Amino acid sequence: MLLSHRQLCLLLLCTTQFVALLDFSITMIPLPQIQHSLGFTPGGLQWVINAYGVAIAGFLLLGGRAADLFGRRRVFIAGLLLFTAASLLGGFSHSPAMLVATRALQGFGAAMFSPAAFSLLLAVFPEPAQRNRALGAWTAVAASGFVAGLILGGFITDLLGWRWVLWINVPVGLLVLALSPALPQGRPDAAAAGGSLDVWGALLVASGAATLVFAFANSEHVGLAHPLTFALVALALALLALFVWVEGRVAAPLMPLAVFLRRSTGGANVVSLLANTALGPTFVVVALAMQEVLGFSATRTGLGLLPMAVAFTLASAWAGPALIARWGTKPVIVGGLLLFIGGLAMLGASLATLASWAASILPGTVLAGIGYGLAFPAWTVAGIDGVPEADHGLAGGMLTTTQEVGSAVGLAVGVAVSIAVLAGGGTAAQGYSSAILVSACLVAAGLACAIAILPGKAARQEAAS
């Protein structure tokens, strides 16, 4: 009976994480249809994706802390209700502004339920061995959810129209809400119960993330080297620096610096940030290349990304946890990122002279999927290693924040690089190639940080003793 109850909890929690990641990518395939239907400009179109990503990135820490303060199940239900309502409303959008606004509301709802679900998962599986297996399932579902969004986005758009990529969330959300009494209460932690929400910190980190993404999105109009682009990047960094300064001085910080400055937690978040800068541009670039250069339909484009989804899922669910148990987190992160970089380099080189899906897209995406799938659960385990239970919601929020910020910024950078190549007289294929190769360089920076910052197995054991 206990095992079946745990399985139900795992299914419900993984389903919501699947939906949260699916909704980041499910609108990528129907972007041309959305643009034609609502009249988006080419530069404004990316905000269909980034409004969701920036809202999650900006408010995940707030959601994580709210879960710790007010009860995990309560915040989980409230966030899922908002997400479901925003999905319903978004499907009725009649203008770009309405769609972007409802996508941001979806992101805010996901920012509430995602860290609450993460901390509930840890409460359901307290034993280390079972927890690592549950986290393997969690990260596998998250990884496959992102890619499944691309596949389902194609099918749904061709069969029902783009509005159904939002409405599909409504029955799923209602079903999980109906079964949510099976989840543990996740009562407010006694150590955190007297605290308060750091709303100013949340606004600063959200403003910084949004400004950073806008800086690269706006470069479509003014250019990457324009002084306005540099000014906006400087403003974004100043806002994020002010956020860090505030966190060191408020009584109940959104992100306690003592948690983030732990080598394992801080290092895992830095790696997550840099590694995920390749995720957004890879999927968008490959989807656009298949539709605009190879002439694929939306459905065929989704199917073309299915091998990468399989590679993600198998590596995250089975190979990753097994390798972590044998070697520890750091070697798996390093090895996975090396494969990820190799896949991106292969993909970027082949996109420059795009010949066919089998020759130019399949090999690089599968290798990249395996590498990312191995590294993802490893840095997730590293990010919560040794974190007190009272801060589990915060730790989950931090990891997902860096993931979403990295994806949103990486997508904006990738679009800016592609447009710059086109403006310089290059072809669309050359622009796609350049975007992927720049992403590979950013992941290489993440690899360097993993090697330099993350503690090895011996160092973690010594710190724990």
XYZ file of C-alpha atoms in Angstrom:
465
model
C 0.000 0.000 0.000
C 2.797 2.414 0.912
C 4.618 1.649 -2.332
C 1.489 2.250 -4.414
C 0.886 5.548 -2.595
C 4.446 6.622 -3.297
C 4.076 5.690 -6.932
C 0.926 7.801 -7.196
C 2.685 10.772 -5.591
C 5.662 10.340 -7.915
C 3.335 10.174 -10.931
C 1.456 13.340 -9.941
C 4.592 15.332 -9.154
C 6.452 14.204 -12.269
C 3.375 14.991 -14.376
C 3.413 18.612 -13.251
C 7.146 18.912 -13.893
C 6.597 17.364 -17.323
C 3.915 19.978 -18.072
C 6.085 22.842 -16.764
C 8.935 21.933 -19.125
C 6.602 20.933 -21.963
C 5.040 24.397 -21.938
C 8.407 26.047 -22.432
C 8.829 24.223 -25.745
C 5.337 23.359 -26.992
C 4.905 26.801 -28.572
C 8.198 26.572 -30.503
C 6.879 24.502 -33.421
C 3.714 26.569 -34.098
C 5.566 29.918 -33.999
C 5.005 30.528 -37.746
C 1.263 29.855 -37.333
C 1.080 32.088 -34.236
C 2.892 34.869 -36.090
C 0.468 34.661 -39.025
C -2.600 34.474 -36.758
C -1.810 37.313 -34.344
C 0.598 39.502 -36.338
C 3.803 39.168 -34.297
C 6.995 40.777 -35.589
C 9.969 38.373 -36.047
C 11.728 39.800 -32.993
C 8.567 39.920 -30.884
C 7.754 36.305 -31.664
C 10.402 34.938 -29.302
C 8.485 36.475 -26.370
C 5.847 33.777 -26.816
C 8.552 31.505 -25.393
C 10.562 33.916 -23.287
C 7.603 35.505 -21.444
C 7.014 32.060 -19.952
C 10.687 31.348 -19.315
C 11.464 34.733 -17.756
C 8.408 34.554 -15.465
C 9.502 31.134 -14.212
C 13.101 32.252 -13.833
C 12.161 35.432 -12.012
C 9.728 33.942 -9.492
C 10.898 30.374 -8.869
C 12.882 31.424 -5.813
C 9.790 33.185 -4.492
C 7.782 30.031 -5.163
C 10.341 27.860 -3.412
C 10.397 30.071 -0.341
C 6.574 30.352 -0.317
C 6.401 26.541 -0.303
C 8.750 26.412 2.691
C 6.800 29.119 4.558
C 3.160 28.347 3.818
C 3.096 24.614 3.108
C 4.224 22.729 0.021
C 0.892 21.195 -1.022
C -0.978 24.464 -0.518
C 1.429 26.404 -2.760
C 1.500 23.520 -5.251
C -2.303 23.644 -5.652
C -2.440 27.456 -5.865
C 0.248 27.552 -8.559
C -1.368 24.768 -10.579
C -4.741 26.533 -10.431
C -3.213 29.750 -11.798
C -1.298 27.863 -14.488
C -4.437 26.009 -15.636
C -6.555 29.175 -15.732
C -3.878 31.071 -17.674
C -3.634 28.202 -20.180
C -7.387 28.372 -20.778
C -7.318 32.158 -21.197
C -4.220 32.098 -23.411
C -5.930 29.864 -25.940
C -8.451 32.665 -26.554
C -5.749 35.289 -27.253
C -6.629 37.771 -29.989
C -3.482 39.926 -29.915
C 0.265 39.539 -29.304
C -0.006 41.425 -26.001
C -2.709 39.106 -24.665
C -0.785 35.957 -25.590
C 2.462 37.244 -24.059
C 0.637 38.308 -20.878
C -1.073 34.933 -20.430
C 2.195 33.126 -21.134
C 3.772 35.183 -18.331
C 0.891 34.188 -16.016
C 1.476 30.550 -16.941
C 5.125 31.009 -16.033
C 4.249 32.582 -12.682
C 1.944 29.664 -11.875
C 4.648 27.162 -12.835
C 7.109 29.097 -10.668
C 4.812 28.402 -7.724
C 4.049 24.710 -8.266
C 7.407 23.480 -9.609
C 9.614 24.050 -6.509
C 6.733 22.933 -4.275
C 6.525 19.693 -6.269
C 10.297 19.244 -5.966
C 10.269 19.574 -2.176
C 7.203 17.278 -1.926
C 9.138 14.687 -3.923
C 11.990 14.857 -1.424
C 9.502 14.455 1.425
C 7.929 11.363 -0.175
C 11.361 9.748 -0.737
C 13.576 10.636 2.277
C 15.967 7.670 1.969
C 19.082 8.541 -0.136
C 18.923 5.512 -2.479
C 15.192 5.894 -3.171
C 15.581 9.657 -3.435
C 18.242 9.340 -6.141
C 16.005 6.980 -8.120
C 13.068 9.369 -7.738
C 15.260 12.277 -8.827
C 16.346 10.213 -11.824
C 12.683 9.826 -12.796
C 12.078 13.530 -12.112
C 14.929 14.712 -14.318
C 14.091 12.184 -17.039
C 10.509 13.429 -17.131
C 11.707 17.040 -17.163
C 14.096 16.387 -20.036
C 11.549 14.403 -22.030
C 8.885 17.023 -21.283
C 10.912 19.688 -23.027
C 11.334 17.565 -26.153
C 7.791 16.161 -25.975
C 6.583 19.746 -26.188
C 8.183 20.006 -29.603
C 6.668 16.718 -30.771
C 3.176 17.383 -29.389
C 3.327 20.974 -30.602
C 3.666 19.708 -34.156
C 0.877 17.127 -33.928
C -1.553 19.420 -32.141
C -0.914 22.353 -34.487
C -1.514 20.281 -37.614
C -4.573 18.488 -36.219
C -6.342 21.108 -34.098
C -4.587 24.469 -34.507
C -2.049 26.331 -32.391
C -4.518 27.400 -29.672
C -4.786 23.795 -28.491
C -1.123 23.741 -27.452
C -2.344 25.896 -24.544
C -5.749 24.310 -23.984
C -4.184 20.829 -23.674
C -2.963 21.870 -20.207
C -6.491 22.346 -18.871
C -7.624 18.690 -18.535
C -4.182 17.644 -17.270
C -4.192 20.385 -14.634
C -7.729 19.560 -13.503
C -6.908 15.847 -13.187
C -3.826 16.488 -11.035
C -5.790 18.939 -8.881
C -8.495 16.299 -8.351
C -5.886 13.760 -7.184
C -3.761 16.216 -5.165
C -5.229 15.148 -1.769
C -3.034 12.048 -2.135
C 0.049 14.246 -1.754
C 1.574 14.881 1.682
C 0.653 18.158 3.361
C 4.223 19.438 3.320
C 3.472 21.609 6.328
C 5.401 24.871 6.847
C 8.838 24.198 8.252
C 9.160 25.240 11.892
C 12.496 26.942 11.241
C 10.991 29.030 8.447
C 7.528 29.636 9.877
C 8.405 32.994 11.372
C 9.873 34.346 8.154
C 8.353 36.445 5.410
C 8.498 36.568 1.649
C 11.286 38.651 0.138
C 9.131 40.331 -2.530
C 11.749 42.985 -3.363
C 14.307 40.293 -3.992
C 11.876 38.518 -6.321
C 11.205 41.723 -8.265
C 14.929 42.447 -8.609
C 15.841 38.990 -9.917
C 12.825 38.974 -12.274
C 13.694 42.455 -13.589
C 17.339 41.502 -14.054
C 16.497 38.319 -15.951
C 13.910 40.062 -18.149
C 16.281 42.940 -18.940
C 19.076 40.545 -19.877
C 16.819 38.625 -22.260
C 15.418 41.878 -23.716
C 18.945 43.187 -24.334
C 19.642 40.375 -26.793
C 16.096 40.307 -28.202
C 16.281 44.035 -28.947
C 19.601 43.566 -30.763
C 17.523 42.408 -33.731
C 16.730 46.093 -34.288
C 19.928 47.830 -33.194
C 22.659 45.146 -33.514
C 24.704 43.172 -31.001
C 27.499 45.759 -30.953
C 25.194 48.764 -30.453
C 25.752 50.865 -27.286
C 22.105 50.279 -26.273
C 22.715 46.512 -26.186
C 25.731 46.982 -23.910
C 23.776 49.447 -21.736
C 20.905 47.012 -21.282
C 23.280 44.166 -20.411
C 25.001 46.438 -17.884
C 21.616 47.387 -16.375
C 20.637 43.709 -16.104
C 23.893 42.825 -14.359
C 23.463 45.801 -12.019
C 19.956 44.637 -11.077
C 21.227 41.106 -10.412
C 24.150 42.488 -8.378
C 21.685 44.597 -6.365
C 19.645 41.434 -5.783
C 22.716 39.712 -4.312
C 23.446 42.781 -2.150
C 19.863 42.854 -0.850
C 19.927 39.126 -0.101
C 22.888 39.618 2.198
C 21.029 42.209 4.259
C 17.346 41.281 4.600
C 16.149 39.248 7.572
C 14.435 36.555 5.464
C 16.282 36.445 2.139
C 14.793 34.830 -0.933
C 18.153 33.181 -1.600
C 20.238 32.762 1.564
C 23.797 33.328 0.371
C 25.084 30.667 2.753
C 23.157 28.055 0.762
C 24.185 29.344 -2.651
C 27.846 29.757 -1.672
C 28.212 26.082 -0.782
C 30.548 24.610 -3.416
C 28.196 21.842 -4.434
C 25.008 23.930 -4.556
C 26.533 27.057 -6.076
C 28.629 25.090 -8.535
C 25.635 23.027 -9.691
C 23.632 26.199 -10.313
C 26.432 27.823 -12.317
C 26.746 24.670 -14.428
C 22.965 24.537 -14.899
C 22.905 28.180 -16.010
C 25.635 27.796 -18.633
C 24.665 24.339 -19.874
C 21.063 25.379 -20.425
C 22.036 28.322 -22.632
C 22.327 25.703 -25.386
C 18.911 24.140 -24.809
C 16.611 26.886 -26.111
C 18.567 27.746 -29.275
C 19.209 24.080 -30.126
C 15.540 23.157 -30.233
C 14.354 26.381 -31.868
C 17.152 26.402 -34.448
C 16.675 22.750 -35.367
C 12.895 23.164 -35.585
C 13.232 26.251 -37.801
C 15.876 24.583 -39.968
C 13.662 21.567 -40.582
C 10.638 23.705 -41.464
C 12.243 26.596 -43.348
C 15.200 24.892 -45.061
C 14.120 21.243 -45.410
C 10.420 22.059 -45.835
C 9.136 19.768 -43.059
C 5.572 20.072 -41.737
C 4.980 20.804 -38.042
C 4.224 17.133 -37.345
C 7.238 15.879 -39.273
C 9.436 18.404 -37.439
C 8.252 17.041 -34.097
C 8.959 13.486 -35.190
C 12.393 14.573 -36.366
C 13.223 15.467 -32.762
C 11.928 12.177 -31.341
C 15.383 10.459 -31.341
C 16.712 13.259 -29.163
C 13.776 12.785 -26.786
C 14.550 9.082 -26.494
C 18.235 9.815 -25.863
C 17.294 12.353 -23.152
C 14.930 9.991 -21.424
C 17.115 6.884 -21.419
C 20.216 8.765 -20.285
C 18.382 10.646 -17.504
C 16.290 7.776 -16.177
C 18.706 4.858 -16.299
C 22.283 5.637 -17.259
C 22.596 8.859 -15.235
C 21.495 7.545 -11.802
C 23.519 4.332 -12.242
C 26.670 6.271 -13.091
C 26.098 8.711 -10.209
C 25.817 5.804 -7.750
C 29.085 4.360 -9.067
C 31.253 7.432 -9.690
C 29.601 10.373 -7.904
C 28.137 13.531 -9.414
C 31.200 15.439 -10.647
C 32.607 12.808 -13.067
C 29.135 12.260 -14.545
C 28.614 16.010 -15.030
C 32.013 16.399 -16.702
C 31.545 13.367 -18.951
C 27.987 14.347 -19.863
C 28.972 17.917 -20.743
C 31.822 16.668 -22.928
C 29.332 14.581 -24.920
C 26.896 17.511 -25.011
C 29.570 19.842 -26.421
C 30.613 17.217 -28.956
C 27.019 16.830 -30.149
C 26.550 20.598 -30.434
C 29.805 20.991 -32.379
C 28.764 18.204 -34.755
C 25.307 19.730 -35.205
C 26.629 23.260 -35.717
C 29.131 22.164 -38.339
C 26.551 20.134 -40.276
C 23.885 22.864 -40.231
C 26.139 25.197 -42.217
C 25.673 22.961 -45.263
C 22.304 21.453 -44.377
C 21.805 18.428 -46.620
C 19.236 16.170 -44.970
C 17.770 15.313 -41.578
C 19.588 11.971 -41.333
C 23.005 13.357 -42.256
C 22.916 16.855 -40.755
C 20.588 16.735 -37.743
C 20.208 13.197 -36.377
C 23.809 12.426 -35.255
C 24.463 15.694 -33.418
C 21.080 15.876 -31.691
C 21.288 12.295 -30.415
C 24.816 12.761 -29.036
C 23.824 16.086 -27.458
C 20.725 14.441 -25.964
C 22.768 11.665 -24.375
C 25.284 14.119 -22.925
C 22.706 16.497 -21.503
C 20.635 13.569 -20.208
C 23.632 12.243 -18.246
C 24.658 15.594 -16.788
C 21.170 16.854 -15.856
C 20.373 14.420 -12.980
C 23.962 14.669 -11.760
C 23.894 18.439 -11.242
C 20.391 18.131 -9.755
C 21.687 15.719 -7.098
C 24.744 17.948 -6.527
C 22.503 20.996 -6.122
C 20.637 19.546 -3.119
C 23.536 17.569 -1.625
C 23.784 18.506 2.053
C 21.068 21.196 1.895
C 18.895 21.221 5.077
C 15.349 19.966 4.621
C 13.954 23.406 5.503
C 15.625 24.776 2.358
C 14.651 22.021 -0.090
C 12.010 24.213 -1.756
C 14.598 26.953 -2.122
C 17.195 24.556 -3.567
C 14.711 23.223 -6.107
C 13.712 26.754 -7.043
C 17.342 27.797 -7.515
C 18.072 24.890 -9.849
C 15.018 25.480 -11.980
C 15.686 29.243 -11.986
C 19.155 28.817 -13.440
C 17.763 26.322 -15.944
C 15.071 28.725 -17.159
C 17.320 31.806 -17.138
C 19.939 29.910 -19.112
C 17.387 28.702 -21.672
C 15.807 32.147 -22.095
C 19.113 34.010 -22.370
C 20.549 31.335 -24.654
C 17.537 31.593 -26.962
C 17.821 35.386 -27.128
C 21.554 35.126 -27.853
C 20.974 32.457 -30.502
C 18.340 34.557 -32.283
C 20.605 37.614 -32.124
C 23.556 35.680 -33.575
C 21.417 34.248 -36.392
C 20.051 37.677 -37.296
C 23.553 39.180 -37.215
C 24.793 36.526 -39.659
C 21.845 37.194 -41.983
C 22.433 40.948 -41.779
C 26.044 40.324 -42.781
C 24.989 38.529 -45.959
C 25.026 34.951 -44.677
C 22.400 32.308 -45.374
C 19.765 31.082 -42.937
C 21.671 27.797 -42.579
C 24.876 29.683 -41.725
C 22.968 31.711 -39.127
C 21.631 28.537 -37.521
C 25.098 27.019 -37.534
C 26.633 30.065 -35.833
C 23.940 30.077 -33.129
C 24.643 26.430 -32.232
C 28.418 26.893 -32.207
C 28.113 29.902 -29.876
C 25.952 27.729 -27.608
C 28.663 25.053 -27.605
C 31.157 27.660 -26.395
C 28.863 28.644 -23.513
C 28.490 24.987 -22.479
C 32.291 24.684 -22.607
C 32.416 27.531 -20.056
C 30.017 25.486 -17.921
C 32.320 22.483 -18.213
C 35.257 24.590 -17.015
C 33.205 25.770 -14.020
C 32.212 22.186 -13.188
C 35.851 21.118 -13.139
C 36.983 24.133 -11.104
C 34.120 24.531 -8.606
C 32.337 21.263 -7.924
C 33.818 19.156 -5.111
C 34.845 15.591 -5.818
C 33.490 12.600 -3.932
C 36.312 12.671 -1.368
C 35.828 16.385 -0.682
C 32.083 15.915 -0.120
C 32.672 13.039 2.289
C 35.243 15.082 4.206
C 32.839 18.048 4.446
C 30.057 15.782 5.715
C 32.232 14.217 8.427
